[in-house]
């Protein structure tokens, strides 16, 4: 199992080892047919740009890029892709995944049966964690402890995911971290840390929570793995595979054999790929932070006007979600998510945790949720959650507040016969109000992926495509590819419904 948005890159292998690994990957790539090469390139648009720069070809066609791929350095292919470091994975990382029960590049899954790749028994699992290098030791982290939560917060705040230009870094508040890592069924044993023995400093961390997801017709129990983080000074210690193996071992001892994770890099092998879209709420601030750019020939005041929003919502019956709405919301969410190929199986207890708005003791809030009530029944709901990003070395702004679109549902999408135009109209009304509410709560930008039915409103609500993609992975489970709402060129396809109904905080 692997982290969500894992950034760490380890040192490259020694010359002899690297050449051996390069040969292995070269053989793997040579086994791909032209269509599979195109799919690999489509999963990582940054690689296409590298191919173009290396070859001197402007905007290569998919066929040209696939041909050029075979002549590139294998250390850039399959593992890291872009030379600028974005999404980079080294050869040793790729070799590690070759040993894991995950689908491999080049395999033809079209006729393969979906299901577990490796069957094991609890008695076959090691009862103790693997030994660490001298000077380090395994620990369980108690997130109920303010002191230990502060340690996790400080590790993530200083060493977690950054953008390629080191301008922004995720800044998960303790409130968000508890919300994300203490969902129903959580257990301290899934909050795994590594400490330096002498200083007692927390230098690495990984977490998981139990989730139940439906993959087409099968419901499976998974460990949803997140927040893998390693201190920058220890990136050459090969701790990431060790942490992944340990969270796998802990899960297996609890009879959980499948894992769910997301990453911004291409690993063997994504079930689906979605693209990030961004909708400015405070364009002026985003521009000053370097998040948004000023289009040629435009002026700042034009952009501010372009993204201005009404002061009040327009949907009749819209109000904040309450505990009394849970039965209706869970029922609506289940029926609405049945339209997608991969989606959560959410219980009432889980819906209470993930969706009901509430502030913690410090006054911080993780999620905002709203329902539309008509004649005493919930007909629609939507939600968004908060992840702040630290702005690095900016004299004016320290934090960008980012709202991420979470789960939503509408009875309009369940009416038979299905009418896409009616659902599109309704979703634009709802998301338009979601933007207004996010602006009211002082968010600076609203993010969404090309999953669920988002293709029906992203462009209409003035979302712009970002340069990041998010890949969905299943550990120890083979699933045929699921559409992420993108066409063959990784562009939004508003005519193609995404099969992904799963949103991971």
CSV table of C-alpha atoms in Angstrom, one decimal:
chain,number,residue,atom,x,y,z
A,1,UNK,CA,0.0,0.0,0.0
A,2,UNK,CA,1.1,3.5,-0.7
A,3,UNK,CA,0.4,7.1,0.3
A,4,UNK,CA,-1.8,9.7,-1.1
A,5,UNK,CA,0.2,12.3,-3.0
A,6,UNK,CA,3.5,10.8,-1.8
A,7,UNK,CA,6.3,13.2,-2.7
A,8,UNK,CA,9.6,11.7,-1.4
A,9,UNK,CA,12.3,10.8,-3.8
A,10,UNK,CA,15.2,8.6,-2.7
A,11,UNK,CA,18.8,8.6,-4.0
A,12,UNK,CA,19.4,6.8,-7.3
A,13,UNK,CA,20.8,3.3,-7.1
A,14,UNK,CA,24.5,2.5,-7.5
A,15,UNK,CA,25.8,2.2,-11.0
A,16,UNK,CA,25.8,-1.6,-11.1
A,17,UNK,CA,22.4,-1.9,-9.5
A,18,UNK,CA,21.0,0.8,-11.7
A,19,UNK,CA,22.1,-0.8,-14.9
A,20,UNK,CA,20.5,-4.1,-13.9
A,21,UNK,CA,17.3,-2.4,-12.9
A,22,UNK,CA,17.3,-0.3,-16.1
A,23,UNK,CA,17.6,-3.5,-18.1
A,24,UNK,CA,14.6,-5.0,-16.3
A,25,UNK,CA,12.5,-2.0,-16.9
A,26,UNK,CA,13.7,-1.8,-20.5
A,27,UNK,CA,12.4,-5.3,-21.0
A,28,UNK,CA,9.1,-4.4,-19.4
A,29,UNK,CA,8.7,-1.4,-21.7
A,30,UNK,CA,9.7,-3.3,-24.8
A,31,UNK,CA,6.8,-5.7,-24.1
A,32,UNK,CA,4.2,-3.0,-24.4
A,33,UNK,CA,2.3,-2.8,-27.6
A,34,UNK,CA,1.7,0.6,-29.3
A,35,UNK,CA,-1.7,1.1,-27.7
A,36,UNK,CA,-0.3,0.4,-24.2
A,37,UNK,CA,2.6,2.8,-24.8
A,38,UNK,CA,0.0,5.5,-25.7
A,39,UNK,CA,-1.9,4.7,-22.5
A,40,UNK,CA,1.3,5.1,-20.4
A,41,UNK,CA,1.9,8.5,-22.0
A,42,UNK,CA,-1.7,9.5,-21.5
A,43,UNK,CA,-1.4,8.7,-17.7
A,44,UNK,CA,1.4,11.2,-17.4
A,45,UNK,CA,1.1,14.4,-19.6
A,46,UNK,CA,4.4,15.7,-18.1
A,47,UNK,CA,6.2,12.9,-19.8
A,48,UNK,CA,4.8,14.0,-23.2
A,49,UNK,CA,6.4,17.4,-22.7
A,50,UNK,CA,9.7,15.8,-21.8
A,51,UNK,CA,9.6,13.7,-24.9
A,52,UNK,CA,8.9,16.9,-27.0
A,53,UNK,CA,11.7,18.8,-25.4
A,54,UNK,CA,14.2,16.0,-25.8
A,55,UNK,CA,13.3,15.4,-29.4
A,56,UNK,CA,12.9,19.0,-30.6
A,57,UNK,CA,9.3,18.2,-31.7
A,58,UNK,CA,6.6,20.6,-30.9
A,59,UNK,CA,3.4,19.0,-29.7
A,60,UNK,CA,4.1,15.4,-30.8
A,61,UNK,CA,1.3,13.2,-31.8
A,62,UNK,CA,0.5,10.2,-29.6
A,63,UNK,CA,2.2,8.0,-32.2
A,64,UNK,CA,5.3,10.1,-32.3
A,65,UNK,CA,5.5,10.3,-28.5
A,66,UNK,CA,5.1,6.5,-28.2
A,67,UNK,CA,7.9,5.9,-30.7
A,68,UNK,CA,10.2,8.4,-28.9
A,69,UNK,CA,9.5,6.8,-25.5
A,70,UNK,CA,11.4,3.7,-26.5
A,71,UNK,CA,14.6,5.8,-26.9
A,72,UNK,CA,14.4,7.6,-23.6
A,73,UNK,CA,16.4,6.8,-20.5
A,74,UNK,CA,14.6,4.1,-18.7
A,75,UNK,CA,15.2,5.8,-15.4
A,76,UNK,CA,12.8,8.5,-16.5
A,77,UNK,CA,10.2,6.0,-17.8
A,78,UNK,CA,7.7,4.1,-15.7
A,79,UNK,CA,9.1,5.5,-12.4
A,80,UNK,CA,9.5,9.3,-12.5
A,81,UNK,CA,8.7,10.5,-15.9
A,82,UNK,CA,9.5,14.3,-16.0
A,83,UNK,CA,13.1,15.6,-15.9
A,84,UNK,CA,12.0,18.6,-13.9
A,85,UNK,CA,11.4,16.4,-10.9
A,86,UNK,CA,7.6,16.5,-11.0
A,87,UNK,CA,6.3,13.1,-10.0
A,88,UNK,CA,9.7,11.6,-10.1
A,89,UNK,CA,10.2,8.0,-8.9
A,90,UNK,CA,13.6,6.3,-9.0
A,91,UNK,CA,14.4,2.9,-10.4
A,92,UNK,CA,14.5,1.3,-6.9
A,93,UNK,CA,11.0,2.5,-6.3
A,94,UNK,CA,9.8,0.9,-9.5
A,95,UNK,CA,11.6,-2.3,-8.6
A,96,UNK,CA,9.9,-2.4,-5.2
A,97,UNK,CA,6.5,-2.2,-6.9
A,98,UNK,CA,7.5,-5.0,-9.2
A,99,UNK,CA,7.6,-7.3,-6.1
A,100,UNK,CA,4.1,-6.3,-4.8
A,101,UNK,CA,0.7,-7.8,-5.7
A,102,UNK,CA,-0.3,-5.0,-8.1
A,103,UNK,CA,-1.1,-5.3,-11.8
A,104,UNK,CA,1.9,-4.8,-14.0
A,105,UNK,CA,2.3,-2.6,-17.1
A,106,UNK,CA,1.9,-4.6,-20.2
A,107,UNK,CA,-0.6,-7.1,-18.8
A,108,UNK,CA,-3.8,-7.5,-20.8
A,109,UNK,CA,-6.6,-7.3,-18.2
A,110,UNK,CA,-9.5,-7.1,-20.7
A,111,UNK,CA,-10.3,-10.8,-20.2
A,112,UNK,CA,-8.9,-11.2,-16.7
A,113,UNK,CA,-11.2,-11.9,-13.8
A,114,UNK,CA,-11.4,-9.1,-11.3
A,115,UNK,CA,-10.4,-9.9,-7.7
A,116,UNK,CA,-7.5,-10.5,-5.3
A,117,UNK,CA,-4.0,-11.1,-6.8
A,118,UNK,CA,-2.6,-12.9,-3.8
A,119,UNK,CA,-4.3,-15.0,-1.2
A,120,UNK,CA,-2.8,-15.4,2.3
A,121,UNK,CA,-3.8,-16.4,5.8
A,122,UNK,CA,-3.2,-14.4,9.0
A,123,UNK,CA,-1.0,-17.2,10.4
A,124,UNK,CA,1.4,-16.6,7.5
A,125,UNK,CA,2.0,-13.0,8.4
A,126,UNK,CA,5.0,-11.9,10.5
A,127,UNK,CA,3.9,-10.9,14.0
A,128,UNK,CA,6.6,-8.3,14.4
A,129,UNK,CA,7.7,-5.4,12.2
A,130,UNK,CA,10.8,-5.6,10.1
A,131,UNK,CA,14.0,-4.3,11.8
A,132,UNK,CA,15.0,-0.7,11.2
A,133,UNK,CA,18.5,0.8,10.7
A,134,UNK,CA,20.4,1.3,13.9
A,135,UNK,CA,19.3,4.5,15.6
A,136,UNK,CA,15.6,4.3,14.6
A,137,UNK,CA,12.6,2.5,16.1
A,138,UNK,CA,9.0,1.8,15.4
A,139,UNK,CA,6.3,3.6,17.4
A,140,UNK,CA,2.5,3.8,17.4
A,141,UNK,CA,1.3,7.4,17.4
A,142,UNK,CA,-1.6,8.4,19.7
A,143,UNK,CA,-3.6,11.1,17.8
A,144,UNK,CA,-5.7,11.7,20.9
A,145,UNK,CA,-2.6,13.1,22.5
A,146,UNK,CA,-2.2,16.8,21.7
A,147,UNK,CA,1.6,16.4,22.0
A,148,UNK,CA,1.8,13.5,19.5
A,149,UNK,CA,-0.6,15.1,17.2
A,150,UNK,CA,1.6,18.2,17.2
A,151,UNK,CA,4.5,16.0,16.2
A,152,UNK,CA,2.6,14.6,13.2
A,153,UNK,CA,1.4,18.0,12.2
A,154,UNK,CA,5.0,19.4,12.3
A,155,UNK,CA,6.4,16.5,10.3
A,156,UNK,CA,3.8,16.9,7.6
A,157,UNK,CA,3.9,20.7,7.7
A,158,UNK,CA,7.7,20.7,7.0
A,159,UNK,CA,8.2,17.6,4.9
A,160,UNK,CA,5.0,16.6,3.1
A,161,UNK,CA,3.9,17.3,-0.5
A,162,UNK,CA,5.1,20.4,-2.3
A,163,UNK,CA,4.5,21.6,-5.8
A,164,UNK,CA,7.3,21.3,-8.3
A,165,UNK,CA,8.4,24.9,-7.8
A,166,UNK,CA,8.4,24.6,-3.9
A,167,UNK,CA,5.9,27.5,-3.8
A,168,UNK,CA,3.1,25.6,-1.9
A,169,UNK,CA,3.1,22.8,0.6
A,170,UNK,CA,0.0,21.0,2.1
A,171,UNK,CA,-0.7,22.4,5.6
A,172,UNK,CA,-3.1,19.9,7.2
A,173,UNK,CA,-4.4,21.3,10.5
A,174,UNK,CA,-4.8,19.0,13.5
A,175,UNK,CA,-8.5,19.3,13.0
A,176,UNK,CA,-8.3,18.0,9.4
A,177,UNK,CA,-5.8,15.3,10.4
A,178,UNK,CA,-8.1,13.9,13.1
A,179,UNK,CA,-11.0,14.0,10.7
A,180,UNK,CA,-9.0,12.2,8.0
A,181,UNK,CA,-7.3,9.6,10.2
A,182,UNK,CA,-9.9,8.9,13.0
A,183,UNK,CA,-12.9,7.8,11.0
A,184,UNK,CA,-15.1,5.0,12.3
A,185,UNK,CA,-13.1,1.8,12.8
A,186,UNK,CA,-9.8,3.6,13.2
A,187,UNK,CA,-7.2,2.1,15.5
A,188,UNK,CA,-3.9,3.5,16.9
A,189,UNK,CA,-2.0,0.5,15.4
A,190,UNK,CA,-2.7,2.0,12.0
A,191,UNK,CA,-0.9,5.2,12.9
A,192,UNK,CA,2.7,4.1,12.4
A,193,UNK,CA,5.7,6.2,13.1
A,194,UNK,CA,9.5,6.0,13.1
A,195,UNK,CA,11.5,7.8,15.8
A,196,UNK,CA,15.1,8.6,16.1
A,197,UNK,CA,16.2,6.6,19.2
A,198,UNK,CA,18.3,9.2,20.8
A,199,UNK,CA,16.5,12.5,20.1
A,200,UNK,CA,13.0,10.8,20.1
A,201,UNK,CA,12.1,13.0,17.2
A,202,UNK,CA,9.4,11.7,14.8
A,203,UNK,CA,11.1,11.3,11.4
A,204,UNK,CA,8.6,9.3,9.4
A,205,UNK,CA,4.9,8.4,9.4
A,206,UNK,CA,2.1,6.5,7.6
A,207,UNK,CA,-1.5,6.0,8.4
A,208,UNK,CA,-4.5,3.9,7.3
A,209,UNK,CA,-8.2,3.7,8.0
A,210,UNK,CA,-10.6,0.8,7.2
A,211,UNK,CA,-13.0,1.4,4.3
A,212,UNK,CA,-15.5,-0.6,2.4
A,213,UNK,CA,-15.7,0.1,-1.3
A,214,UNK,CA,-17.7,-1.4,-4.2
A,215,UNK,CA,-15.7,-2.2,-7.4
A,216,UNK,CA,-18.4,-2.8,-9.9
A,217,UNK,CA,-20.4,-5.7,-8.4
A,218,UNK,CA,-17.9,-6.6,-5.6
A,219,UNK,CA,-17.7,-5.0,-2.2
A,220,UNK,CA,-14.2,-5.2,-0.6
A,221,UNK,CA,-12.7,-4.2,2.7
A,222,UNK,CA,-9.6,-2.0,2.2
A,223,UNK,CA,-7.0,-0.1,4.2
A,224,UNK,CA,-7.1,3.4,2.8
A,225,UNK,CA,-3.5,4.5,3.1
A,226,UNK,CA,-2.5,8.1,3.5
A,227,UNK,CA,0.0,10.7,4.8
A,228,UNK,CA,3.2,8.8,4.1
A,229,UNK,CA,5.8,11.3,5.0
A,230,UNK,CA,9.6,11.1,5.6
A,231,UNK,CA,11.9,13.8,6.9
A,232,UNK,CA,13.8,15.4,4.0
A,233,UNK,CA,17.2,14.5,5.5
A,234,UNK,CA,16.3,10.8,5.5
A,235,UNK,CA,15.1,10.5,2.0
A,236,UNK,CA,18.1,8.3,1.1
A,237,UNK,CA,17.4,5.7,3.8
A,238,UNK,CA,14.8,3.8,1.7
A,239,UNK,CA,12.2,4.2,4.4
A,240,UNK,CA,9.1,4.5,2.1
A,241,UNK,CA,9.0,0.8,1.1
A,242,UNK,CA,9.6,-0.1,4.7
A,243,UNK,CA,6.7,2.0,5.9
A,244,UNK,CA,4.5,0.6,3.1
A,245,UNK,CA,5.4,-3.0,4.1
A,246,UNK,CA,4.7,-2.3,7.7
A,247,UNK,CA,1.2,-0.8,7.1
A,248,UNK,CA,0.5,-3.8,4.9
A,249,UNK,CA,1.6,-6.2,7.7
A,250,UNK,CA,-0.6,-4.4,10.3
A,251,UNK,CA,-3.6,-4.6,7.9
A,252,UNK,CA,-3.0,-8.3,7.1
A,253,UNK,CA,-2.9,-9.2,10.8
A,254,UNK,CA,-6.4,-7.7,11.0
A,255,UNK,CA,-7.5,-9.8,8.0
A,256,UNK,CA,-7.5,-6.8,5.6
A,257,UNK,CA,-5.8,-7.9,2.4
A,258,UNK,CA,-6.6,-5.1,0.0
A,259,UNK,CA,-5.4,-1.5,0.0
A,260,UNK,CA,-6.7,1.8,-1.6
A,261,UNK,CA,-4.4,4.7,-2.3
A,262,UNK,CA,-3.9,7.7,-4.6
A,263,UNK,CA,-0.8,9.3,-5.9
A,264,UNK,CA,0.2,12.1,-8.3
A,265,UNK,CA,2.8,9.8,-9.9
A,266,UNK,CA,2.5,6.8,-12.2
A,267,UNK,CA,3.1,3.5,-10.4
A,268,UNK,CA,2.2,0.0,-11.6
A,269,UNK,CA,-0.7,0.4,-12.2
A,270,UNK,CA,-3.6,2.9,-12.0
A,271,UNK,CA,-7.2,1.7,-11.9
A,272,UNK,CA,-8.2,5.2,-13.0
A,273,UNK,CA,-6.8,8.7,-13.5
A,274,UNK,CA,-8.6,12.0,-12.9
A,275,UNK,CA,-7.4,15.5,-13.4
A,276,UNK,CA,-7.5,18.5,-11.0
A,277,UNK,CA,-9.6,21.5,-11.8
A,278,UNK,CA,-9.4,24.8,-9.9
A,279,UNK,CA,-12.0,27.6,-9.5
A,280,UNK,CA,-10.6,30.9,-8.1
A,281,UNK,CA,-12.7,32.5,-5.4
A,282,UNK,CA,-10.2,35.2,-4.4
A,283,UNK,CA,-8.4,35.7,-7.7
A,284,UNK,CA,-6.3,38.7,-6.5
A,285,UNK,CA,-4.9,36.7,-3.6
A,286,UNK,CA,-4.2,33.7,-5.8
A,287,UNK,CA,-2.3,35.9,-8.3
A,288,UNK,CA,-0.3,37.5,-5.5
A,289,UNK,CA,0.7,34.0,-4.3
A,290,UNK,CA,1.7,32.7,-7.7
A,291,UNK,CA,-1.2,30.2,-7.9
A,292,UNK,CA,-3.1,32.0,-10.7
A,293,UNK,CA,-1.6,33.8,-13.6
A,294,UNK,CA,-2.6,36.9,-15.5
A,295,UNK,CA,-3.6,36.0,-19.1
A,296,UNK,CA,-1.8,38.0,-21.8
A,297,UNK,CA,-3.6,41.2,-22.6
A,298,UNK,CA,-5.7,41.1,-19.5
A,299,UNK,CA,-5.7,43.2,-16.4
A,300,UNK,CA,-6.1,42.1,-12.7
A,301,UNK,CA,-9.5,43.9,-12.4
A,302,UNK,CA,-10.8,41.9,-15.4
A,303,UNK,CA,-9.9,38.6,-13.7
A,304,UNK,CA,-11.4,39.7,-10.4
A,305,UNK,CA,-14.7,40.6,-12.2
A,306,UNK,CA,-14.6,37.3,-14.2
A,307,UNK,CA,-14.6,35.2,-11.0
A,308,UNK,CA,-17.0,37.4,-9.0
A,309,UNK,CA,-19.9,35.5,-7.3
A,310,UNK,CA,-23.3,36.5,-6.1
A,311,UNK,CA,-23.6,37.3,-2.4
A,312,UNK,CA,-26.5,34.9,-1.8
A,313,UNK,CA,-27.4,31.3,-2.8
A,314,UNK,CA,-30.3,30.7,-5.1
A,315,UNK,CA,-31.5,27.2,-4.5
A,316,UNK,CA,-34.8,27.0,-2.6
A,317,UNK,CA,-34.7,24.9,0.5
A,318,UNK,CA,-30.9,24.9,0.8
A,319,UNK,CA,-29.6,24.7,4.4
A,320,UNK,CA,-26.7,23.3,6.4
A,321,UNK,CA,-26.8,19.5,6.9
A,322,UNK,CA,-28.0,18.3,10.3
A,323,UNK,CA,-27.8,14.9,12.1
A,324,UNK,CA,-31.6,14.5,11.4
A,325,UNK,CA,-30.8,14.4,7.7
A,326,UNK,CA,-28.5,11.3,7.9
A,327,UNK,CA,-31.0,8.6,6.9
A,328,UNK,CA,-32.1,10.6,3.8
A,329,UNK,CA,-28.5,11.5,2.9
A,330,UNK,CA,-27.2,8.0,3.3
A,331,UNK,CA,-30.0,6.6,1.1
A,332,UNK,CA,-29.5,9.3,-1.5
A,333,UNK,CA,-25.7,8.8,-1.5
A,334,UNK,CA,-26.0,5.1,-1.9
A,335,UNK,CA,-28.4,5.3,-4.8
A,336,UNK,CA,-26.5,8.1,-6.5
A,337,UNK,CA,-23.2,6.4,-6.2
A,338,UNK,CA,-24.6,3.2,-7.7
A,339,UNK,CA,-24.2,4.9,-11.1
A,340,UNK,CA,-20.4,4.7,-10.7
A,341,UNK,CA,-18.1,1.7,-11.1
A,342,UNK,CA,-16.0,2.4,-7.9
A,343,UNK,CA,-17.7,4.0,-4.9
A,344,UNK,CA,-17.8,3.8,-1.1
A,345,UNK,CA,-20.2,1.7,0.8
A,346,UNK,CA,-21.0,4.4,3.4
A,347,UNK,CA,-22.7,3.5,6.7
A,348,UNK,CA,-24.8,6.0,8.7
A,349,UNK,CA,-22.0,6.2,11.3
A,350,UNK,CA,-19.4,6.9,8.5
A,351,UNK,CA,-21.7,9.6,7.0
A,352,UNK,CA,-22.0,11.2,10.4
A,353,UNK,CA,-18.2,11.4,10.6
A,354,UNK,CA,-17.5,12.5,7.1
A,355,UNK,CA,-20.4,14.8,6.3
A,356,UNK,CA,-21.9,16.4,9.4
A,357,UNK,CA,-20.3,19.9,9.9
A,358,UNK,CA,-18.8,20.4,13.3
A,359,UNK,CA,-16.0,22.5,14.9
A,360,UNK,CA,-13.5,20.9,17.2
A,361,UNK,CA,-12.4,22.3,20.6
A,362,UNK,CA,-10.1,24.8,18.8
A,363,UNK,CA,-13.0,26.1,16.7
A,364,UNK,CA,-11.6,24.6,13.5
A,365,UNK,CA,-13.9,22.8,11.0
A,366,UNK,CA,-13.0,20.1,8.5
A,367,UNK,CA,-16.1,19.7,6.3
A,368,UNK,CA,-19.0,21.8,5.2
A,369,UNK,CA,-22.2,20.0,4.0
A,370,UNK,CA,-25.6,21.2,2.8
A,371,UNK,CA,-28.9,19.7,1.9
A,372,UNK,CA,-31.9,20.8,-0.1
A,373,UNK,CA,-35.1,20.0,1.6
A,374,UNK,CA,-38.5,19.8,-0.1
A,375,UNK,CA,-41.7,18.7,1.8
A,376,UNK,CA,-39.6,17.4,4.6
A,377,UNK,CA,-37.4,15.2,2.4
A,378,UNK,CA,-33.8,15.7,1.3
A,379,UNK,CA,-33.7,15.9,-2.5
A,380,UNK,CA,-30.0,17.0,-2.9
A,381,UNK,CA,-26.8,17.4,-0.9
A,382,UNK,CA,-23.3,18.5,-1.5
A,383,UNK,CA,-20.2,18.9,0.6
A,384,UNK,CA,-16.6,20.2,0.6
A,385,UNK,CA,-13.7,19.9,2.9
A,386,UNK,CA,-10.7,22.2,3.8
A,387,UNK,CA,-7.0,21.6,3.2
A,388,UNK,CA,-4.8,24.7,3.6
A,389,UNK,CA,-1.6,25.1,1.7
A,390,UNK,CA,1.4,27.0,3.1
A,391,UNK,CA,2.7,29.7,0.8
A,392,UNK,CA,6.5,29.4,0.9
A,393,UNK,CA,8.6,32.6,1.0
A,394,UNK,CA,5.8,35.0,0.1
A,395,UNK,CA,6.0,38.3,1.9
A,396,UNK,CA,2.2,39.0,1.9
A,397,UNK,CA,0.4,35.7,2.2
A,398,UNK,CA,1.2,32.7,4.4
A,399,UNK,CA,-1.7,30.3,3.7
A,400,UNK,CA,-4.1,29.6,0.8
A,401,UNK,CA,-7.4,28.1,2.0
A,402,UNK,CA,-8.5,25.4,-0.5
A,403,UNK,CA,-12.0,23.9,-0.6
A,404,UNK,CA,-12.1,20.4,-2.1
A,405,UNK,CA,-15.4,19.1,-3.6
A,406,UNK,CA,-16.4,16.0,-1.6
A,407,UNK,CA,-19.6,13.9,-2.0
A,408,UNK,CA,-22.8,15.1,-3.5
A,409,UNK,CA,-26.1,13.6,-4.8
A,410,UNK,CA,-29.3,14.6,-6.4
A,411,UNK,CA,-32.6,12.9,-7.0
A,412,UNK,CA,-32.7,14.5,-10.4
A,413,UNK,CA,-30.0,12.0,-11.5
A,414,UNK,CA,-32.2,9.1,-10.3
A,415,UNK,CA,-35.4,9.9,-12.2
A,416,UNK,CA,-36.3,7.3,-14.9
A,417,UNK,CA,-35.9,7.7,-17.7
A,418,UNK,CA,-32.6,9.4,-17.0
A,419,UNK,CA,-32.3,12.9,-18.5
A,420,UNK,CA,-28.8,14.2,-18.6
A,421,UNK,CA,-29.8,17.8,-19.4
A,422,UNK,CA,-31.9,18.0,-16.3
A,423,UNK,CA,-29.1,16.6,-14.1
A,424,UNK,CA,-26.6,19.0,-15.7
A,425,UNK,CA,-28.9,22.0,-14.9
A,426,UNK,CA,-29.4,20.9,-11.3
A,427,UNK,CA,-25.8,20.2,-10.6
A,428,UNK,CA,-24.8,23.6,-12.0
A,429,UNK,CA,-27.3,25.2,-9.6
A,430,UNK,CA,-26.0,23.3,-6.7
A,431,UNK,CA,-22.3,23.8,-7.4
A,432,UNK,CA,-22.9,27.4,-8.1
A,433,UNK,CA,-24.3,27.7,-4.6
A,434,UNK,CA,-21.4,25.6,-3.2
A,435,UNK,CA,-18.9,28.2,-4.6
A,436,UNK,CA,-20.9,31.1,-3.0
A,437,UNK,CA,-20.9,29.3,0.4
A,438,UNK,CA,-17.1,28.5,0.1
A,439,UNK,CA,-16.4,32.1,-0.7
A,440,UNK,CA,-18.5,33.1,2.4
A,441,UNK,CA,-16.4,30.8,4.5
A,442,UNK,CA,-13.3,32.6,3.3
A,443,UNK,CA,-11.9,30.0,1.0
A,444,UNK,CA,-9.5,31.2,-1.7
A,445,UNK,CA,-10.0,28.5,-4.4
A,446,UNK,CA,-12.3,25.6,-5.0
A,447,UNK,CA,-10.8,22.3,-6.3
A,448,UNK,CA,-12.5,19.4,-8.0
A,449,UNK,CA,-11.5,16.3,-9.9
A,450,UNK,CA,-12.9,15.0,-13.1
A,451,UNK,CA,-14.7,12.2,-11.3
A,452,UNK,CA,-18.5,11.5,-10.6
A,453,UNK,CA,-20.6,13.9,-12.8
A,454,UNK,CA,-18.2,16.8,-12.4
A,455,UNK,CA,-17.8,17.1,-16.2
A,456,UNK,CA,-21.3,18.5,-16.3
A,457,UNK,CA,-20.4,21.7,-14.5
A,458,UNK,CA,-16.6,22.3,-14.3
A,459,UNK,CA,-16.4,24.4,-17.4
A,460,UNK,CA,-19.8,26.1,-16.8
A,461,UNK,CA,-18.7,27.1,-13.3
A,462,UNK,CA,-15.4,28.6,-14.6
A,463,UNK,CA,-13.1,25.8,-13.3
A,464,UNK,CA,-9.8,25.7,-15.1
A,465,UNK,CA,-7.7,22.6,-15.7
A,466,UNK,CA,-4.7,22.3,-13.5
A,467,UNK,CA,-1.5,20.6,-14.4
A,468,UNK,CA,-1.9,17.8,-11.8
A,469,UNK,CA,-3.5,14.4,-12.2
A,470,UNK,CA,-4.5,12.0,-9.5
A,471,UNK,CA,-4.1,8.2,-10.0
A,472,UNK,CA,-6.3,5.7,-8.1
A,473,UNK,CA,-4.7,2.4,-7.1
A,474,UNK,CA,-5.8,-0.8,-5.5
A,475,UNK,CA,-3.3,-3.0,-3.7
A,476,UNK,CA,-3.7,-6.8,-4.1
A,477,UNK,CA,-6.7,-6.4,-6.3
A,478,UNK,CA,-7.1,-6.6,-10.1
A,479,UNK,CA,-9.7,-4.3,-11.6
A,480,UNK,CA,-10.2,-3.4,-15.2
A,481,UNK,CA,-9.7,0.2,-16.1
A,482,UNK,CA,-12.3,2.7,-14.9
A,483,UNK,CA,-12.9,6.0,-16.7
A,484,UNK,CA,-11.7,9.1,-14.9
A,485,UNK,CA,-13.7,11.5,-17.1
A,486,UNK,CA,-10.8,12.2,-19.4
A,487,UNK,CA,-10.4,11.6,-23.1
A,488,UNK,CA,-7.3,9.9,-24.7
A,489,UNK,CA,-5.4,13.2,-24.4
A,490,UNK,CA,-6.1,13.7,-20.7
A,491,UNK,CA,-8.6,16.4,-21.4
A,492,UNK,CA,-12.0,16.8,-19.8
A,493,UNK,CA,-14.6,14.8,-21.8
A,494,UNK,CA,-18.0,16.3,-20.8
A,495,UNK,CA,-19.7,13.6,-22.9
A,496,UNK,CA,-18.1,10.8,-21.0
A,497,UNK,CA,-19.3,10.0,-17.5
A,498,UNK,CA,-16.6,9.2,-15.1
A,499,UNK,CA,-16.8,5.8,-13.4
A,500,UNK,CA,-15.1,7.1,-10.3
A,501,UNK,CA,-17.5,7.8,-7.4
A,502,UNK,CA,-14.8,7.7,-4.7
A,503,UNK,CA,-13.3,10.9,-3.1
A,504,UNK,CA,-10.4,10.5,-0.7
A,505,UNK,CA,-9.6,13.4,1.7
